[in-house]
PDB file of C-alpha atoms in Angstrom:
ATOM      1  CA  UNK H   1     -52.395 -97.143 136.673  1.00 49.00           C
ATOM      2  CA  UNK H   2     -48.504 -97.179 137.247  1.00 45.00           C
ATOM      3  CA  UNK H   3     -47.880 -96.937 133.498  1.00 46.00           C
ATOM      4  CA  UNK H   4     -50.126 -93.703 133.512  1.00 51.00           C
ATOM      5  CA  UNK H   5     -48.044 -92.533 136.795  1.00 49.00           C
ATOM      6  CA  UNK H   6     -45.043 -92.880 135.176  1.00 44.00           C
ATOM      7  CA  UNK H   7     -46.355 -90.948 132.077  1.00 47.00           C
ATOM      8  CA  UNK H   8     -47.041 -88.150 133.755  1.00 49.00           C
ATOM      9  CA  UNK H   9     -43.578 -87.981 136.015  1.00 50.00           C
ATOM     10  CA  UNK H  10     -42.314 -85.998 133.457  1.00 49.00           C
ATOM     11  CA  UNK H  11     -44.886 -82.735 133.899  1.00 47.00           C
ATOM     12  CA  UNK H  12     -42.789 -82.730 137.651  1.00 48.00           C
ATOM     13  CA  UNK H  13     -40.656 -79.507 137.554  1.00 48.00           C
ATOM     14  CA  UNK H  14     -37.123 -81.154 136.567  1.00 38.00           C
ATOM     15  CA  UNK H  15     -35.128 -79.622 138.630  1.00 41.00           C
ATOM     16  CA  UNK H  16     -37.210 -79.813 142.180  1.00 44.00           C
ATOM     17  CA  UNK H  17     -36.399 -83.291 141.091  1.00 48.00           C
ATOM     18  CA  UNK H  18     -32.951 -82.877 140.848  1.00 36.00           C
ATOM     19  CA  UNK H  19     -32.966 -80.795 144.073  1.00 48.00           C
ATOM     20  CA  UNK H  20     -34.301 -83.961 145.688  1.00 66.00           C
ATOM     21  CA  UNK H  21     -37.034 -81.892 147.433  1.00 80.00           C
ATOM     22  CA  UNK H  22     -38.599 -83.981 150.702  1.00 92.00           C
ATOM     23  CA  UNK H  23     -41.912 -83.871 148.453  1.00 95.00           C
ATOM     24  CA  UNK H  24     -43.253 -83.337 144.910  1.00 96.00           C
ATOM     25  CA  UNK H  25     -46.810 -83.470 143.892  1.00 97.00           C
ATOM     26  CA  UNK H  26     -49.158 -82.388 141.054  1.00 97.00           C
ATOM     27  CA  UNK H  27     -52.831 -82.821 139.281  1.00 97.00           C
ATOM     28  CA  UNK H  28     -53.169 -84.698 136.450  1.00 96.00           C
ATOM     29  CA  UNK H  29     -55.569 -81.971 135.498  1.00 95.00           C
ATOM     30  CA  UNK H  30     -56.687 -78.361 136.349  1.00 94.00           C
ATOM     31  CA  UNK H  31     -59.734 -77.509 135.134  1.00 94.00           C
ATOM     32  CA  UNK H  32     -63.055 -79.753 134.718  1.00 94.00           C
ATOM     33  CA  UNK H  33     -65.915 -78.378 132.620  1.00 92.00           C
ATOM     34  CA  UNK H  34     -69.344 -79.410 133.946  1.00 90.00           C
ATOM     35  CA  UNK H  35     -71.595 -79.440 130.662  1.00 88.00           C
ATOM     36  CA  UNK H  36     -75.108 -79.979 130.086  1.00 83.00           C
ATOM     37  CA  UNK H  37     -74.392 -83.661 130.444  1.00 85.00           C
ATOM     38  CA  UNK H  38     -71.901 -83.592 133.186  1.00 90.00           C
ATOM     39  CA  UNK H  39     -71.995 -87.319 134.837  1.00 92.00           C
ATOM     40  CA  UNK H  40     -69.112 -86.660 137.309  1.00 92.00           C
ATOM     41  CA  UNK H  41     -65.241 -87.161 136.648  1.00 94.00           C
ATOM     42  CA  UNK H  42     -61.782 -87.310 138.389  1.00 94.00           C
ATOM     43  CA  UNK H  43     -58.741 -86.270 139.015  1.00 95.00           C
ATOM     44  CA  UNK H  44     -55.201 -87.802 140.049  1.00 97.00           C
ATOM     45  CA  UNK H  45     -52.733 -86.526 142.479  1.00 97.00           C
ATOM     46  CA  UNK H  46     -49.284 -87.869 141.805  1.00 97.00           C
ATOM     47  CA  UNK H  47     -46.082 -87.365 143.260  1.00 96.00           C
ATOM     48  CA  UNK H  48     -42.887 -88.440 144.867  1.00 95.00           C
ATOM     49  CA  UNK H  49     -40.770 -87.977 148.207  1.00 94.00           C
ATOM     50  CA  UNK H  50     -37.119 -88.824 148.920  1.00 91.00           C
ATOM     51  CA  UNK H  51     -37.481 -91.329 151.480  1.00 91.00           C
ATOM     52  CA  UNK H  52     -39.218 -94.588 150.722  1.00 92.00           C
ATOM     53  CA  UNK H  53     -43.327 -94.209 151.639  1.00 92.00           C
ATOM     54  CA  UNK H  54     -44.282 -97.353 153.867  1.00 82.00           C
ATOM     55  CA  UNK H  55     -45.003 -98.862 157.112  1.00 78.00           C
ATOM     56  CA  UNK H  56     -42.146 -97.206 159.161  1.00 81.00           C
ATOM     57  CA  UNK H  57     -41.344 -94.682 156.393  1.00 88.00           C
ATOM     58  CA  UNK H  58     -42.531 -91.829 155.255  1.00 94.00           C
ATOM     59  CA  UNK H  59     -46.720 -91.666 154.345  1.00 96.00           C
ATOM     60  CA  UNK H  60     -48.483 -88.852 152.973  1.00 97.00           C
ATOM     61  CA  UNK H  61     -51.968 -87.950 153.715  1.00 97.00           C
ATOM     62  CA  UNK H  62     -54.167 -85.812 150.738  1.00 98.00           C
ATOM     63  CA  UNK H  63     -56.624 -83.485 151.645  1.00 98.00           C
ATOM     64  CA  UNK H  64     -59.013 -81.506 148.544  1.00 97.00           C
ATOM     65  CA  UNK H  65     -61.382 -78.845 149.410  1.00 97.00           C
ATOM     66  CA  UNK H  66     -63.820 -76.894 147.311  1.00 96.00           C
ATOM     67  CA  UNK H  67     -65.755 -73.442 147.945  1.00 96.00           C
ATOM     68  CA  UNK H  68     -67.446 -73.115 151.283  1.00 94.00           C
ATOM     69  CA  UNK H  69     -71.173 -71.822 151.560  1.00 92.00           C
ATOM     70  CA  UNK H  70     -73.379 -71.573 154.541  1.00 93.00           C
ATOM     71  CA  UNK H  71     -75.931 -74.434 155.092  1.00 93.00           C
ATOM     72  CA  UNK H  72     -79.391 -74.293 157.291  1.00 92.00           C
ATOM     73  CA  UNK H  73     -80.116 -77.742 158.406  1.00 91.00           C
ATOM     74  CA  UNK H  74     -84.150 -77.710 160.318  1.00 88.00           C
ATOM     75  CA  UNK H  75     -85.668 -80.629 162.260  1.00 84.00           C
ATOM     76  CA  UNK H  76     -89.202 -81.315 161.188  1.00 77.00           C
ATOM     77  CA  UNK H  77     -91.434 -81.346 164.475  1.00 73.00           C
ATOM     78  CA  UNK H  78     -94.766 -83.093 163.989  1.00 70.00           C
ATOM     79  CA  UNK H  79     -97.935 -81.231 164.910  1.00 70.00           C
ATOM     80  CA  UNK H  80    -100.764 -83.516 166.391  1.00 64.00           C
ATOM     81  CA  UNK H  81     -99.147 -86.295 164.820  1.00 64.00           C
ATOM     82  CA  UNK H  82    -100.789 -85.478 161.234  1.00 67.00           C
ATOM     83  CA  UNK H  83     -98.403 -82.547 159.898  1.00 74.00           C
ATOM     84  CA  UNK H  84     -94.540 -81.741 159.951  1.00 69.00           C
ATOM     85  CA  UNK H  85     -93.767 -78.413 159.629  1.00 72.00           C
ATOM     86  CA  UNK H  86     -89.795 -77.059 160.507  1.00 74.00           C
ATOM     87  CA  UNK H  87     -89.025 -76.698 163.607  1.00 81.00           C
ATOM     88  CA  UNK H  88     -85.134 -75.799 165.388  1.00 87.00           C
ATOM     89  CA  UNK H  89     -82.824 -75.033 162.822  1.00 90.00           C
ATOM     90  CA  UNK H  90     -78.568 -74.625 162.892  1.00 92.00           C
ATOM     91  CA  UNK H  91     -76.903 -72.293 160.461  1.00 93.00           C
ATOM     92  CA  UNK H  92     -73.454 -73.717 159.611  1.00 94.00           C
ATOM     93  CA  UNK H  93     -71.069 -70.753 157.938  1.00 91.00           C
ATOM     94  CA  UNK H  94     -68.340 -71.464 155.838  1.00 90.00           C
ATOM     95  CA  UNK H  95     -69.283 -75.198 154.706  1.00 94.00           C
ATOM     96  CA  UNK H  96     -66.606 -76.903 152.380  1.00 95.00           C
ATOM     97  CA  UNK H  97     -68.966 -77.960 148.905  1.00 95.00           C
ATOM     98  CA  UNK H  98     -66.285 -80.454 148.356  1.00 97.00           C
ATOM     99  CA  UNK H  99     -63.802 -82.360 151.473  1.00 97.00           C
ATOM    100  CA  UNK H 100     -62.116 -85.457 150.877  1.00 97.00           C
ATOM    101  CA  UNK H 101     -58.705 -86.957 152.356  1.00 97.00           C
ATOM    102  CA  UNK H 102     -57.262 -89.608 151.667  1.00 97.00           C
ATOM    103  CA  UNK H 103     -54.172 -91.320 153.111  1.00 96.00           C
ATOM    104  CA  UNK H 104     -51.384 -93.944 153.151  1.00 96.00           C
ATOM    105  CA  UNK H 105     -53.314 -95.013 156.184  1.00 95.00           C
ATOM    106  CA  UNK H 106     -56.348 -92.958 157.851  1.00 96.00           C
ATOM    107  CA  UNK H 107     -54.470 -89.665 159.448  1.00 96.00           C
ATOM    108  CA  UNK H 108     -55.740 -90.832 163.131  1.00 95.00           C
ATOM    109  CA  UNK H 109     -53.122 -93.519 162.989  1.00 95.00           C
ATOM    110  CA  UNK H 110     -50.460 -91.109 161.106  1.00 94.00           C
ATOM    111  CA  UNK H 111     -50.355 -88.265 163.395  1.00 96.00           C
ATOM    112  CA  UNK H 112     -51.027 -87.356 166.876  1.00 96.00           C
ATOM    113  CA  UNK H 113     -55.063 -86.442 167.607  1.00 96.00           C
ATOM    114  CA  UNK H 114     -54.086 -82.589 167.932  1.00 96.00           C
ATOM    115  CA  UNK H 115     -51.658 -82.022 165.162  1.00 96.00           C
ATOM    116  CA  UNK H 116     -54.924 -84.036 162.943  1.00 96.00           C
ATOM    117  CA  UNK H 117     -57.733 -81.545 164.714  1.00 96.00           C
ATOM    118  CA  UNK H 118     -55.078 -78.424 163.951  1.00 95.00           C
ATOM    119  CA  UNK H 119     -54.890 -79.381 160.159  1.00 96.00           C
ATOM    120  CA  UNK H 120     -58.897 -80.503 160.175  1.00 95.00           C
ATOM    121  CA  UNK H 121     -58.245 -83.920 158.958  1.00 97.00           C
ATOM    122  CA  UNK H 122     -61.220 -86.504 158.798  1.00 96.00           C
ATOM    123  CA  UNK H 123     -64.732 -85.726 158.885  1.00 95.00           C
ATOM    124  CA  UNK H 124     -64.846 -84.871 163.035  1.00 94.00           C
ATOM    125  CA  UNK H 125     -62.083 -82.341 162.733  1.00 95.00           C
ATOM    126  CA  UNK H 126     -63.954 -80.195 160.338  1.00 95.00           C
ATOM    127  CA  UNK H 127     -64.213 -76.719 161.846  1.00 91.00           C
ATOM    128  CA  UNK H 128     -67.986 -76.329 161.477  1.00 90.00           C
ATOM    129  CA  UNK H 129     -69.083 -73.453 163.403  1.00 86.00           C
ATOM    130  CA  UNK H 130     -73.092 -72.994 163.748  1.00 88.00           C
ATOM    131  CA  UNK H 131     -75.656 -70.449 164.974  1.00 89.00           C
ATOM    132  CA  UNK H 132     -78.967 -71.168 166.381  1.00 87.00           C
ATOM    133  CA  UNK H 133     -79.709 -74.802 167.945  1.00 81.00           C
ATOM    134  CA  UNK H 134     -76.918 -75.764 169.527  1.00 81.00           C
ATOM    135  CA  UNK H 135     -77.328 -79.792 169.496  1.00 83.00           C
ATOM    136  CA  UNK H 136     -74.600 -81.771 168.068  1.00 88.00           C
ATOM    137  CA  UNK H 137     -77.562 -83.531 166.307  1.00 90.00           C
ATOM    138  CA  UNK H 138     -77.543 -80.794 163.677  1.00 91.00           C
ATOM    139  CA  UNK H 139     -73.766 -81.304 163.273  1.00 92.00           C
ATOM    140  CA  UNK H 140     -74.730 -85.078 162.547  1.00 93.00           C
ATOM    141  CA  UNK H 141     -77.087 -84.384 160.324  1.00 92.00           C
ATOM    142  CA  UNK H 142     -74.958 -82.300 157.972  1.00 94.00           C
ATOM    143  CA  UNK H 143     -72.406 -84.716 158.038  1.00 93.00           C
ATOM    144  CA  UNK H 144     -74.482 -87.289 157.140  1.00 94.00           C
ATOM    145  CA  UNK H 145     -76.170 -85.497 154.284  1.00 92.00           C
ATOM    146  CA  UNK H 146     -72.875 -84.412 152.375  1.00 94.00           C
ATOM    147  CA  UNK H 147     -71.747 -88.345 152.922  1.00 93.00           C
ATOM    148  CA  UNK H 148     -74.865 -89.631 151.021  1.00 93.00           C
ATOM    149  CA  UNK H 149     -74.489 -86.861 148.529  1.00 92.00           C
ATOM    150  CA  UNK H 150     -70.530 -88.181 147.538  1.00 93.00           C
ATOM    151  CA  UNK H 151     -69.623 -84.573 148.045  1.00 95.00           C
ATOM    152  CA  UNK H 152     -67.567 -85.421 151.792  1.00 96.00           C
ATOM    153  CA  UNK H 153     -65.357 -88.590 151.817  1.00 96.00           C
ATOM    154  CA  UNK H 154     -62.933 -89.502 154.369  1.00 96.00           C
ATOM    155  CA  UNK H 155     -60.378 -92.606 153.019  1.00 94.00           C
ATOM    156  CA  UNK H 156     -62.704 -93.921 150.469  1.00 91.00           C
ATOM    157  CA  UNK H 157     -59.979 -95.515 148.771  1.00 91.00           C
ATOM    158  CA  UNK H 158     -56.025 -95.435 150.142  1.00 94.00           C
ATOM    159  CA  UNK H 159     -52.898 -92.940 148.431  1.00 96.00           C
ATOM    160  CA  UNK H 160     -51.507 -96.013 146.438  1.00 95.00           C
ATOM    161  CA  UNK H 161     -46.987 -96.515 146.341  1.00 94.00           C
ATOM    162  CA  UNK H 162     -45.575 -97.290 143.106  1.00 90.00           C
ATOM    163  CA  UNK H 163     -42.368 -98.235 143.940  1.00 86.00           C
ATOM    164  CA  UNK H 164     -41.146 -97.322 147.030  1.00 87.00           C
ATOM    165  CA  UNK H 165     -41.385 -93.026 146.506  1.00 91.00           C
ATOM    166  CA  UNK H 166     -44.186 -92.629 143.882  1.00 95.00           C
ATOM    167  CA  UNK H 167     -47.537 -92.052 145.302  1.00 96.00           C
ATOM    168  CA  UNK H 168     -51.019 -91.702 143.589  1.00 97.00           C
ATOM    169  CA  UNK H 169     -54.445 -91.042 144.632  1.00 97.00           C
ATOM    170  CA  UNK H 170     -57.998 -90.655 142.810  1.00 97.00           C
ATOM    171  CA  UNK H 171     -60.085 -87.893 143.634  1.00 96.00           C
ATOM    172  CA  UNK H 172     -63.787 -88.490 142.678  1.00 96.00           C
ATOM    173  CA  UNK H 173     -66.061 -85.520 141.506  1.00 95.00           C
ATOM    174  CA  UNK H 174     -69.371 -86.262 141.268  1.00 94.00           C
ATOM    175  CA  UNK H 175     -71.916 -84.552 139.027  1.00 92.00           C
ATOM    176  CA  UNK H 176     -73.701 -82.552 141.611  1.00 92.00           C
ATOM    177  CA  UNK H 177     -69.989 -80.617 142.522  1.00 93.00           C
ATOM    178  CA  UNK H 178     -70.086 -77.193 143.150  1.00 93.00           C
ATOM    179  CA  UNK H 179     -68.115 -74.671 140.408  1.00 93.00           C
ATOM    180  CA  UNK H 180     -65.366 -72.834 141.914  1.00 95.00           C
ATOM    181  CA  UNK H 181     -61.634 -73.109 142.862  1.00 96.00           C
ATOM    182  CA  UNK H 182     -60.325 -76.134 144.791  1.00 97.00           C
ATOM    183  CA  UNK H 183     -57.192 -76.264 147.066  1.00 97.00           C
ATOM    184  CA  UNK H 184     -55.558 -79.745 147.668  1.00 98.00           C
ATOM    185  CA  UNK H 185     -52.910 -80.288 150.326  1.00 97.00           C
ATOM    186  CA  UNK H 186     -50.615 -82.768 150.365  1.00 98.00           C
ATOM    187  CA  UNK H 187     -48.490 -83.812 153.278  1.00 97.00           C
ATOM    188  CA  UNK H 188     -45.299 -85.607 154.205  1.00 97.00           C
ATOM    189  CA  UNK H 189     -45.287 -87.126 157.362  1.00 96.00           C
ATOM    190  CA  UNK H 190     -42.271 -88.691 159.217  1.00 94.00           C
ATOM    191  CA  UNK H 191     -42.151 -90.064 162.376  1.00 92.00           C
ATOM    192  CA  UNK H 192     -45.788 -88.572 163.251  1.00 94.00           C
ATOM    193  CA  UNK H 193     -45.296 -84.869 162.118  1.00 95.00           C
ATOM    194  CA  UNK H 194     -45.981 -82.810 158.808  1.00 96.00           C
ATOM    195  CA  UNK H 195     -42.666 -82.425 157.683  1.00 95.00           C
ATOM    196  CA  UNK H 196     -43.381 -80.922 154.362  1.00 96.00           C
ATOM    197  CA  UNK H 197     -46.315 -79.712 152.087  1.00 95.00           C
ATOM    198  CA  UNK H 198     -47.456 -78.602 148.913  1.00 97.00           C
ATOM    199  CA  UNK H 199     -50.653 -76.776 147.476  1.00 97.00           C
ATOM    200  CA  UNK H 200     -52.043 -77.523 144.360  1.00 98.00           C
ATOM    201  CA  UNK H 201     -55.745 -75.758 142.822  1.00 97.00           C
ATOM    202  CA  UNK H 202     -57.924 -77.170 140.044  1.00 97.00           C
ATOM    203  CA  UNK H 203     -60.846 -75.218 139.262  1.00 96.00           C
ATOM    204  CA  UNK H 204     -64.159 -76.516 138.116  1.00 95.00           C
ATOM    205  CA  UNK H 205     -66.675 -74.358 135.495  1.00 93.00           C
ATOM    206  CA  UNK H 206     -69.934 -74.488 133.871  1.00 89.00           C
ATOM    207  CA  UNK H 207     -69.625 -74.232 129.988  1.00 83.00           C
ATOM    208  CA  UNK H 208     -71.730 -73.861 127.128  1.00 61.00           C
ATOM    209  CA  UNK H 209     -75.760 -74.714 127.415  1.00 53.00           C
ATOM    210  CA  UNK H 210     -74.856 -75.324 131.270  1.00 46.00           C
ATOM    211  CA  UNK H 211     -73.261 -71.982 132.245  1.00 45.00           C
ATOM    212  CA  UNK H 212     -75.814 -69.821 130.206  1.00 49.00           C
ATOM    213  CA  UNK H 213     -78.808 -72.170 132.410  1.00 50.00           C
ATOM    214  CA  UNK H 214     -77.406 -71.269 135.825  1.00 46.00           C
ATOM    215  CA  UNK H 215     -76.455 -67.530 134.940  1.00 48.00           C
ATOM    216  CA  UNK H 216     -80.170 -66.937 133.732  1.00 43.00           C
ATOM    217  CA  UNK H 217     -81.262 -68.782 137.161  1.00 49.00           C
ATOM    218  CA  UNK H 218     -79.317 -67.038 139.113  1.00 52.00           C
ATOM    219  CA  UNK H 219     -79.421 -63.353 137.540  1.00 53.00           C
ATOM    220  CA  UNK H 220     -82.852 -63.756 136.457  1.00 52.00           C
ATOM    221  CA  UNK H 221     -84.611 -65.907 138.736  1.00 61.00           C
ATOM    222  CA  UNK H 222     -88.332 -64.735 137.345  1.00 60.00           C
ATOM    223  CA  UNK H 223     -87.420 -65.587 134.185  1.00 54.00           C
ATOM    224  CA  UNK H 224     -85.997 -68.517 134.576  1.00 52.00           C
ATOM    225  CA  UNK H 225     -89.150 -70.003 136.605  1.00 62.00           C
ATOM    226  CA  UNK H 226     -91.212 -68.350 133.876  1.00 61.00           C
ATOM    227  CA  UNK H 227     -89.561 -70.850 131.380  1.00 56.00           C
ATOM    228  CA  UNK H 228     -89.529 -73.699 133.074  1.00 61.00           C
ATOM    229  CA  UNK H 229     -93.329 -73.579 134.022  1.00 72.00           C
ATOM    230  CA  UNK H 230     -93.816 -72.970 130.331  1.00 66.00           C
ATOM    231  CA  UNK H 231     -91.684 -76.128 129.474  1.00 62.00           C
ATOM    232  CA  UNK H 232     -93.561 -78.026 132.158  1.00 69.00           C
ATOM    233  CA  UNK H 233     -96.941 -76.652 130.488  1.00 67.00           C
ATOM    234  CA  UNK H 234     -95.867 -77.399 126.849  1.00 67.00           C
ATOM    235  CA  UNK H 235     -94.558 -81.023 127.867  1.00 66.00           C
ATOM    236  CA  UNK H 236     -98.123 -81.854 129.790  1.00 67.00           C
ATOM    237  CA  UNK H 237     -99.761 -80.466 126.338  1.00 65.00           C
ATOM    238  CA  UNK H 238     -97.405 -83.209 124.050  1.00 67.00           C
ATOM    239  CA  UNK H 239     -98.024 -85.661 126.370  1.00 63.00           C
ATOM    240  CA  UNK H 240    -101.860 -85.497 126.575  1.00 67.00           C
ATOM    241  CA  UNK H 241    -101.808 -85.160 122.727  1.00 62.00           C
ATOM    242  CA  UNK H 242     -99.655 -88.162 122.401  1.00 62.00           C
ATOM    243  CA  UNK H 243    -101.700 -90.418 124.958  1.00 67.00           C
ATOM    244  CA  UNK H 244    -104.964 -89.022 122.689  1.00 67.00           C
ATOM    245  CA  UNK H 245    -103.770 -90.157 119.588  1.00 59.00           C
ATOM    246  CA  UNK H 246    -102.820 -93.624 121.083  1.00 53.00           C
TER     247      UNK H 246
END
């Protein structure tokens, strides 16, 4: 992994370098392409600062976000103790598709608790405003479904020092992750405050056989349930002829 940091030092604008800037970062790559057989991939943020990163140094915290979207999360009620149908529901506006953040050590025990809550760092700083029920049980449920889906991770894995000033950290994208444009912020932090930060974007697209799926789908809704029952019907027809045969 250092040999590939080291590699890729070089894409670091020269002369912030020679400037000696508090912080330099960047993404080992801007765009991903989700195809048809899109497993998931990743992405490196790299960088360097001009103090040494460490226990009493400098440490730098990494946060990535992806395009928000409004969620409804329901509580199924049962009904006579045979049937669950939905019952109180929370609508939460403005949902990040993709959070992670990632640290030298966990941001609680960088900075103070409301310098973290101002810059939304970890999981319970997210600013998730909701309509509707207003139990934090609703809150807890989202949470816990965007953990279990790999889209939400809070210091999965550290921001790794080469050296004593080169940083790196691995940002995971899993296959379900939502198209759009990213924003990751990385921070500097000395002596418990954000003394410097940069923004970098990535963007992540739907190509070939993938992109033309979800345009019909989402254009063309009718038509694109008109296929797939007709799919579903031909692959029932193969499979009964198949089983005959046998």
């Amino acid at each position: 992994m250092l040999a590939g940091l080291l590699f890729l030092l070089p894409a670091l604008p020269l002369r912030a370098l020679a400037q000696e800037l508090p912080l330099v970062a960047a993404l080992s790559r801007t765009d991903i392409e989700v195809t048809t057989g899109f497993t998931g991939a990743s992405l490196v943020v790299f960088g360097s600062t001009e103090q040494p990163i460490g226990p009493g140094g400098d440490e730098v915290i990494v946060v990535a976000r992806g395009p928000t979207r409004p969620i409804v999360v329901r509580r199924k009620v049962s009904v006579a103790g045979v049937i669950w149908v939905n019952g109180p529901s929370a609508r939460f506006s403005g949902v990040p598709g993709y959070y992670v953040v990632s640290g030298t050590r966990p941001a609680w025990q960088i900075l103070p608790e409301e310098e973290r809550l101002r810059n939304a760092l970890g999981l319970d700083a997210l600013p998730l405003a909701s309509t509707g029920a207003r139990s934090p049980n609703f809150r807890a449920a989202l949470l816990d479904l965007e953990r279990k889906s790999g889209l939400w991770l809070e210091d999965s894995e550290p921001v790794e020092i080469a050296g004593s000033r080169l940083f790196h950290v691995r940002l995971p994208l899993p296959a379900s992750v939502p198209t759009g444009d990213y924003r990751v912020e990385v921070l500097l932090v000395r002596s418990r405050r954000i003394v410097a930060r940069q923004e970098l974007e990535f963007r992540v697209d739907r190509v070939g056989m993938a992109d033309r799926v979800a345009t019909v789908a989402q254009n063309q809704p009718l038509v694109y349930g008109v296929v797939c029952i007709l799919f579903a019907a031909l692959a029932g027809w193969l499979g009964s002829v198949l089983f005959r045969r046998g």
